[in-house]
Tab-separated table of C-alpha atoms in Angstrom:
chain	number	residue	atom	x	y	z
A	1	UNK	CA	14.451	27.560	-36.181
A	2	UNK	CA	12.795	28.732	-33.283
A	3	UNK	CA	11.777	26.897	-29.701
A	4	UNK	CA	8.260	27.585	-30.985
A	5	UNK	CA	8.837	25.020	-33.862
A	6	UNK	CA	10.011	22.255	-31.700
A	7	UNK	CA	7.964	19.626	-29.813
A	8	UNK	CA	8.937	17.837	-26.768
A	9	UNK	CA	7.847	14.073	-26.637
A	10	UNK	CA	8.855	11.124	-24.468
A	11	UNK	CA	11.640	8.770	-26.050
A	12	UNK	CA	10.922	5.282	-26.790
A	13	UNK	CA	13.030	2.262	-27.730
A	14	UNK	CA	12.470	2.904	-31.463
A	15	UNK	CA	14.511	6.258	-30.919
A	16	UNK	CA	17.555	4.585	-29.812
A	17	UNK	CA	19.537	4.787	-32.933
A	18	UNK	CA	18.674	8.895	-33.300
A	19	UNK	CA	19.442	9.340	-29.480
A	20	UNK	CA	22.555	7.247	-29.281
A	21	UNK	CA	23.805	9.058	-32.554
A	22	UNK	CA	23.210	12.282	-31.026
A	23	UNK	CA	24.833	11.651	-27.637
A	24	UNK	CA	27.975	10.522	-29.799
A	25	UNK	CA	27.920	13.302	-31.661
A	26	UNK	CA	27.563	16.000	-28.864
A	27	UNK	CA	29.564	14.376	-26.246
A	28	UNK	CA	32.683	13.719	-28.540
A	29	UNK	CA	33.386	17.237	-28.104
A	30	UNK	CA	32.737	17.397	-24.557
A	31	UNK	CA	35.511	18.072	-22.089
A	32	UNK	CA	34.742	15.209	-19.577
A	33	UNK	CA	33.340	12.768	-22.096
A	34	UNK	CA	36.370	13.566	-24.504
A	35	UNK	CA	38.854	13.118	-22.101
A	36	UNK	CA	37.207	9.434	-20.933
A	37	UNK	CA	36.910	8.335	-24.488
A	38	UNK	CA	40.409	9.434	-25.435
A	39	UNK	CA	41.993	6.599	-23.729
A	40	UNK	CA	40.067	4.210	-25.640
A	41	UNK	CA	41.591	2.828	-28.818
A	42	UNK	CA	38.773	4.364	-31.100
A	43	UNK	CA	37.051	7.361	-29.258
A	44	UNK	CA	34.164	7.776	-31.508
A	45	UNK	CA	33.476	4.073	-31.497
A	46	UNK	CA	34.215	3.618	-27.602
A	47	UNK	CA	31.800	6.715	-26.928
A	48	UNK	CA	29.181	5.386	-29.207
A	49	UNK	CA	29.078	1.808	-27.477
A	50	UNK	CA	28.984	3.351	-23.897
A	51	UNK	CA	25.671	5.366	-24.914
A	52	UNK	CA	24.299	2.513	-26.670
A	53	UNK	CA	24.952	0.161	-24.009
A	54	UNK	CA	23.363	2.810	-21.223
A	55	UNK	CA	20.485	3.160	-23.615
A	56	UNK	CA	19.700	-0.208	-24.241
A	57	UNK	CA	20.089	-1.364	-20.434
A	58	UNK	CA	18.093	1.258	-19.050
A	59	UNK	CA	16.853	4.691	-20.752
A	60	UNK	CA	15.492	3.104	-24.061
A	61	UNK	CA	15.126	-0.413	-22.946
A	62	UNK	CA	12.522	-2.642	-24.593
A	63	UNK	CA	12.072	-4.136	-20.944
A	64	UNK	CA	9.734	-1.741	-19.010
A	65	UNK	CA	11.094	-2.948	-15.754
A	66	UNK	CA	14.448	-1.844	-16.702
A	67	UNK	CA	13.094	1.583	-17.769
A	68	UNK	CA	11.399	2.290	-14.497
A	69	UNK	CA	12.063	5.395	-13.152
A	70	UNK	CA	14.030	6.271	-16.378
A	71	UNK	CA	12.753	9.648	-18.126
A	72	UNK	CA	13.827	10.272	-21.637
A	73	UNK	CA	12.548	13.557	-23.242
A	74	UNK	CA	13.117	14.412	-27.024
A	75	UNK	CA	13.104	17.760	-28.652
A	76	UNK	CA	11.854	17.016	-32.356
A	77	UNK	CA	10.613	18.998	-35.598
A	78	UNK	CA	9.689	18.706	-38.792
A	79	UNK	CA	12.278	18.694	-41.345
A	80	UNK	CA	11.395	20.065	-44.732
A	81	UNK	CA	10.751	16.572	-46.301
A	82	UNK	CA	8.377	16.231	-43.348
A	83	UNK	CA	10.401	14.141	-41.608
A	84	UNK	CA	10.982	14.267	-37.828
A	85	UNK	CA	14.306	15.576	-36.765
A	86	UNK	CA	15.775	15.228	-33.466
A	87	UNK	CA	17.156	18.200	-31.831
A	88	UNK	CA	17.859	17.524	-28.579
A	89	UNK	CA	17.360	14.995	-25.523
A	90	UNK	CA	17.613	14.717	-22.127
A	91	UNK	CA	17.843	11.659	-19.619
A	92	UNK	CA	16.336	11.595	-16.256
A	93	UNK	CA	16.350	9.339	-13.383
A	94	UNK	CA	13.231	9.829	-10.876
A	95	UNK	CA	13.810	9.522	-7.237
A	96	UNK	CA	13.545	6.287	-5.840
A	97	UNK	CA	10.128	5.365	-4.010
A	98	UNK	CA	10.822	6.237	-0.352
A	99	UNK	CA	14.875	6.706	-1.017
A	100	UNK	CA	17.415	9.222	-2.272
A	101	UNK	CA	16.967	8.129	-5.948
A	102	UNK	CA	18.713	5.362	-7.867
A	103	UNK	CA	22.414	5.360	-8.581
A	104	UNK	CA	22.943	6.154	-12.174
A	105	UNK	CA	26.686	5.128	-12.250
A	106	UNK	CA	27.858	2.720	-14.701
A	107	UNK	CA	27.701	-0.318	-12.855
A	108	UNK	CA	24.428	-2.542	-12.773
A	109	UNK	CA	23.348	-4.685	-9.602
A	110	UNK	CA	25.943	-6.184	-7.707
A	111	UNK	CA	28.414	-3.665	-8.981
A	112	UNK	CA	28.549	-5.461	-12.276
A	113	UNK	CA	29.068	-3.752	-15.948
A	114	UNK	CA	26.045	-4.032	-17.822
A	115	UNK	CA	25.230	-6.552	-20.360
A	116	UNK	CA	26.950	-6.063	-23.844
A	117	UNK	CA	29.940	-4.100	-22.575
A	118	UNK	CA	32.775	-4.399	-24.792
A	119	UNK	CA	35.992	-3.701	-22.299
A	120	UNK	CA	38.385	-4.306	-25.239
A	121	UNK	CA	36.741	-1.799	-27.079
A	122	UNK	CA	37.005	0.944	-24.355
A	123	UNK	CA	40.114	-0.013	-23.425
A	124	UNK	CA	41.621	2.684	-20.516
A	125	UNK	CA	38.502	4.327	-21.140
A	126	UNK	CA	36.291	2.180	-18.658
A	127	UNK	CA	38.722	3.043	-15.710
A	128	UNK	CA	37.815	6.770	-16.329
A	129	UNK	CA	34.131	6.039	-16.496
A	130	UNK	CA	34.473	4.315	-13.114
A	131	UNK	CA	36.223	7.340	-11.482
A	132	UNK	CA	33.560	9.476	-12.916
A	133	UNK	CA	30.630	7.473	-11.679
A	134	UNK	CA	32.213	7.129	-8.587
A	135	UNK	CA	32.898	11.011	-7.884
A	136	UNK	CA	29.580	11.884	-9.199
A	137	UNK	CA	27.326	9.617	-7.143
A	138	UNK	CA	29.455	10.485	-3.981
A	139	UNK	CA	28.247	14.242	-4.534
A	140	UNK	CA	24.579	13.588	-4.613
A	141	UNK	CA	22.600	14.935	-2.265
A	142	UNK	CA	21.171	12.856	0.323
A	143	UNK	CA	17.560	14.078	0.217
A	144	UNK	CA	15.301	12.257	-2.644
A	145	UNK	CA	15.831	14.129	-5.988
A	146	UNK	CA	15.840	14.198	-9.850
A	147	UNK	CA	19.058	13.661	-11.695
A	148	UNK	CA	19.698	14.778	-14.788
A	149	UNK	CA	22.180	12.654	-16.192
A	150	UNK	CA	22.375	13.722	-19.757
A	151	UNK	CA	21.415	16.612	-22.016
A	152	UNK	CA	22.452	17.076	-25.453
A	153	UNK	CA	21.330	19.476	-28.446
A	154	UNK	CA	22.390	18.775	-31.899
A	155	UNK	CA	24.648	21.543	-33.326
A	156	UNK	CA	22.112	22.837	-35.826
A	157	UNK	CA	19.532	23.993	-32.869
A	158	UNK	CA	22.179	25.304	-30.370
A	159	UNK	CA	21.085	29.118	-30.015
A	160	UNK	CA	17.460	28.557	-30.583
A	161	UNK	CA	16.227	27.852	-26.937
A	162	UNK	CA	15.766	24.139	-27.560
A	163	UNK	CA	17.885	23.085	-24.629
A	164	UNK	CA	16.441	25.336	-22.122
A	165	UNK	CA	13.051	24.436	-23.371
A	166	UNK	CA	13.830	20.719	-22.679
A	167	UNK	CA	15.415	21.580	-19.425
A	168	UNK	CA	12.294	23.588	-18.403
A	169	UNK	CA	10.129	20.765	-19.196
A	170	UNK	CA	11.844	18.371	-16.965
A	171	UNK	CA	11.911	21.156	-13.920
A	172	UNK	CA	8.271	21.275	-14.220
A	173	UNK	CA	7.701	17.462	-13.704
A	174	UNK	CA	10.199	17.990	-10.601
A	175	UNK	CA	8.274	20.794	-9.438
A	176	UNK	CA	5.252	18.903	-9.618
A	177	UNK	CA	6.741	16.344	-7.081
A	178	UNK	CA	8.333	19.335	-5.004
A	179	UNK	CA	11.736	17.630	-4.886
A	180	UNK	CA	15.302	18.499	-5.706
A	181	UNK	CA	16.983	18.283	-8.862
A	182	UNK	CA	20.897	17.314	-9.426
A	183	UNK	CA	23.372	17.228	-12.521
A	184	UNK	CA	27.113	17.825	-13.338
A	185	UNK	CA	27.964	20.966	-15.724
A	186	UNK	CA	30.956	20.075	-17.953
A	187	UNK	CA	31.437	23.344	-19.346
A	188	UNK	CA	31.634	27.428	-17.865
A	189	UNK	CA	28.669	27.781	-20.680
A	190	UNK	CA	26.362	25.066	-19.336
A	191	UNK	CA	27.170	26.020	-15.502
A	192	UNK	CA	25.679	29.608	-16.269
A	193	UNK	CA	22.571	28.008	-18.101
A	194	UNK	CA	21.981	26.002	-14.668
A	195	UNK	CA	22.625	28.544	-12.858
A	196	UNK	CA	19.836	31.009	-14.565
A	197	UNK	CA	17.358	27.600	-14.017
A	198	UNK	CA	18.139	27.697	-10.219
A	199	UNK	CA	20.789	25.447	-9.770
A	200	UNK	CA	23.604	25.913	-7.086
A	201	UNK	CA	27.214	24.470	-7.327
A	202	UNK	CA	27.286	21.734	-4.603
A	203	UNK	CA	30.948	20.868	-5.030
A	204	UNK	CA	33.782	20.672	-7.439
A	205	UNK	CA	34.541	17.542	-8.844
A	206	UNK	CA	38.253	17.365	-9.338
A	207	UNK	CA	39.584	13.903	-9.572
A	208	UNK	CA	42.587	13.722	-11.811
A	209	UNK	CA	42.956	12.740	-14.589
A	210	UNK	CA	39.541	13.600	-15.504
A	211	UNK	CA	39.171	17.652	-16.117
A	212	UNK	CA	37.476	19.898	-13.478
A	213	UNK	CA	33.865	19.730	-13.613
A	214	UNK	CA	30.923	20.984	-11.176
A	215	UNK	CA	28.242	18.954	-9.443
A	216	UNK	CA	25.203	21.461	-8.758
A	217	UNK	CA	21.697	21.069	-7.170
A	218	UNK	CA	18.558	23.126	-7.302
A	219	UNK	CA	16.643	23.084	-4.043
A	220	UNK	CA	13.193	21.409	-3.870
A	221	UNK	CA	10.412	24.042	-4.614
A	222	UNK	CA	6.756	24.038	-4.930
A	223	UNK	CA	5.020	23.633	-8.808
A	224	UNK	CA	4.665	26.932	-10.463
A	225	UNK	CA	7.735	28.886	-9.136
A	226	UNK	CA	9.428	28.185	-12.077
């Protein structure tokens, strides 16, 4: 499969099952999210629960007001049976109007856990979610910026340029507004990819017991400069 056969389209609430499944498949093997989920009684169930709560609370909420400022891009392709296959997803947060951007942490208004969260299912993973969220939020730039909350590519689509195509699609939107972009990288391979796309190291995130990872920022640039 080549990137030429992949279509990028907006995600909708109807994509919840496919997106949650892909995120769980990919991030269970991620160094950071694997460490967080590993503190739960059932790591896979805990990670799937976290993704579903976050998606239904914000990114793929059925409430348009809850989705305000959240952008989901899906990379899809038609299978041999003609059915659509989800190959990749990015979750972005737009800058807040007149501000530095909505926080994309694990807590909702008033620092309350999002609705539907099962703390018993998460066990010790929830404390690590809060640690991760706090240090990520502290590392974000003060100026208005788009925030790449998550990017995931299915195993069958890796090495095809699908992830790069998704990221470039999102960065075109960023550059159209002439603002910065920010993200966290959890592996050396993803860090190299982000560097090729113009991101630079902002700070090292090394709060134990979480593994070391990196906050990266791409400076604002005019549309069309790539």
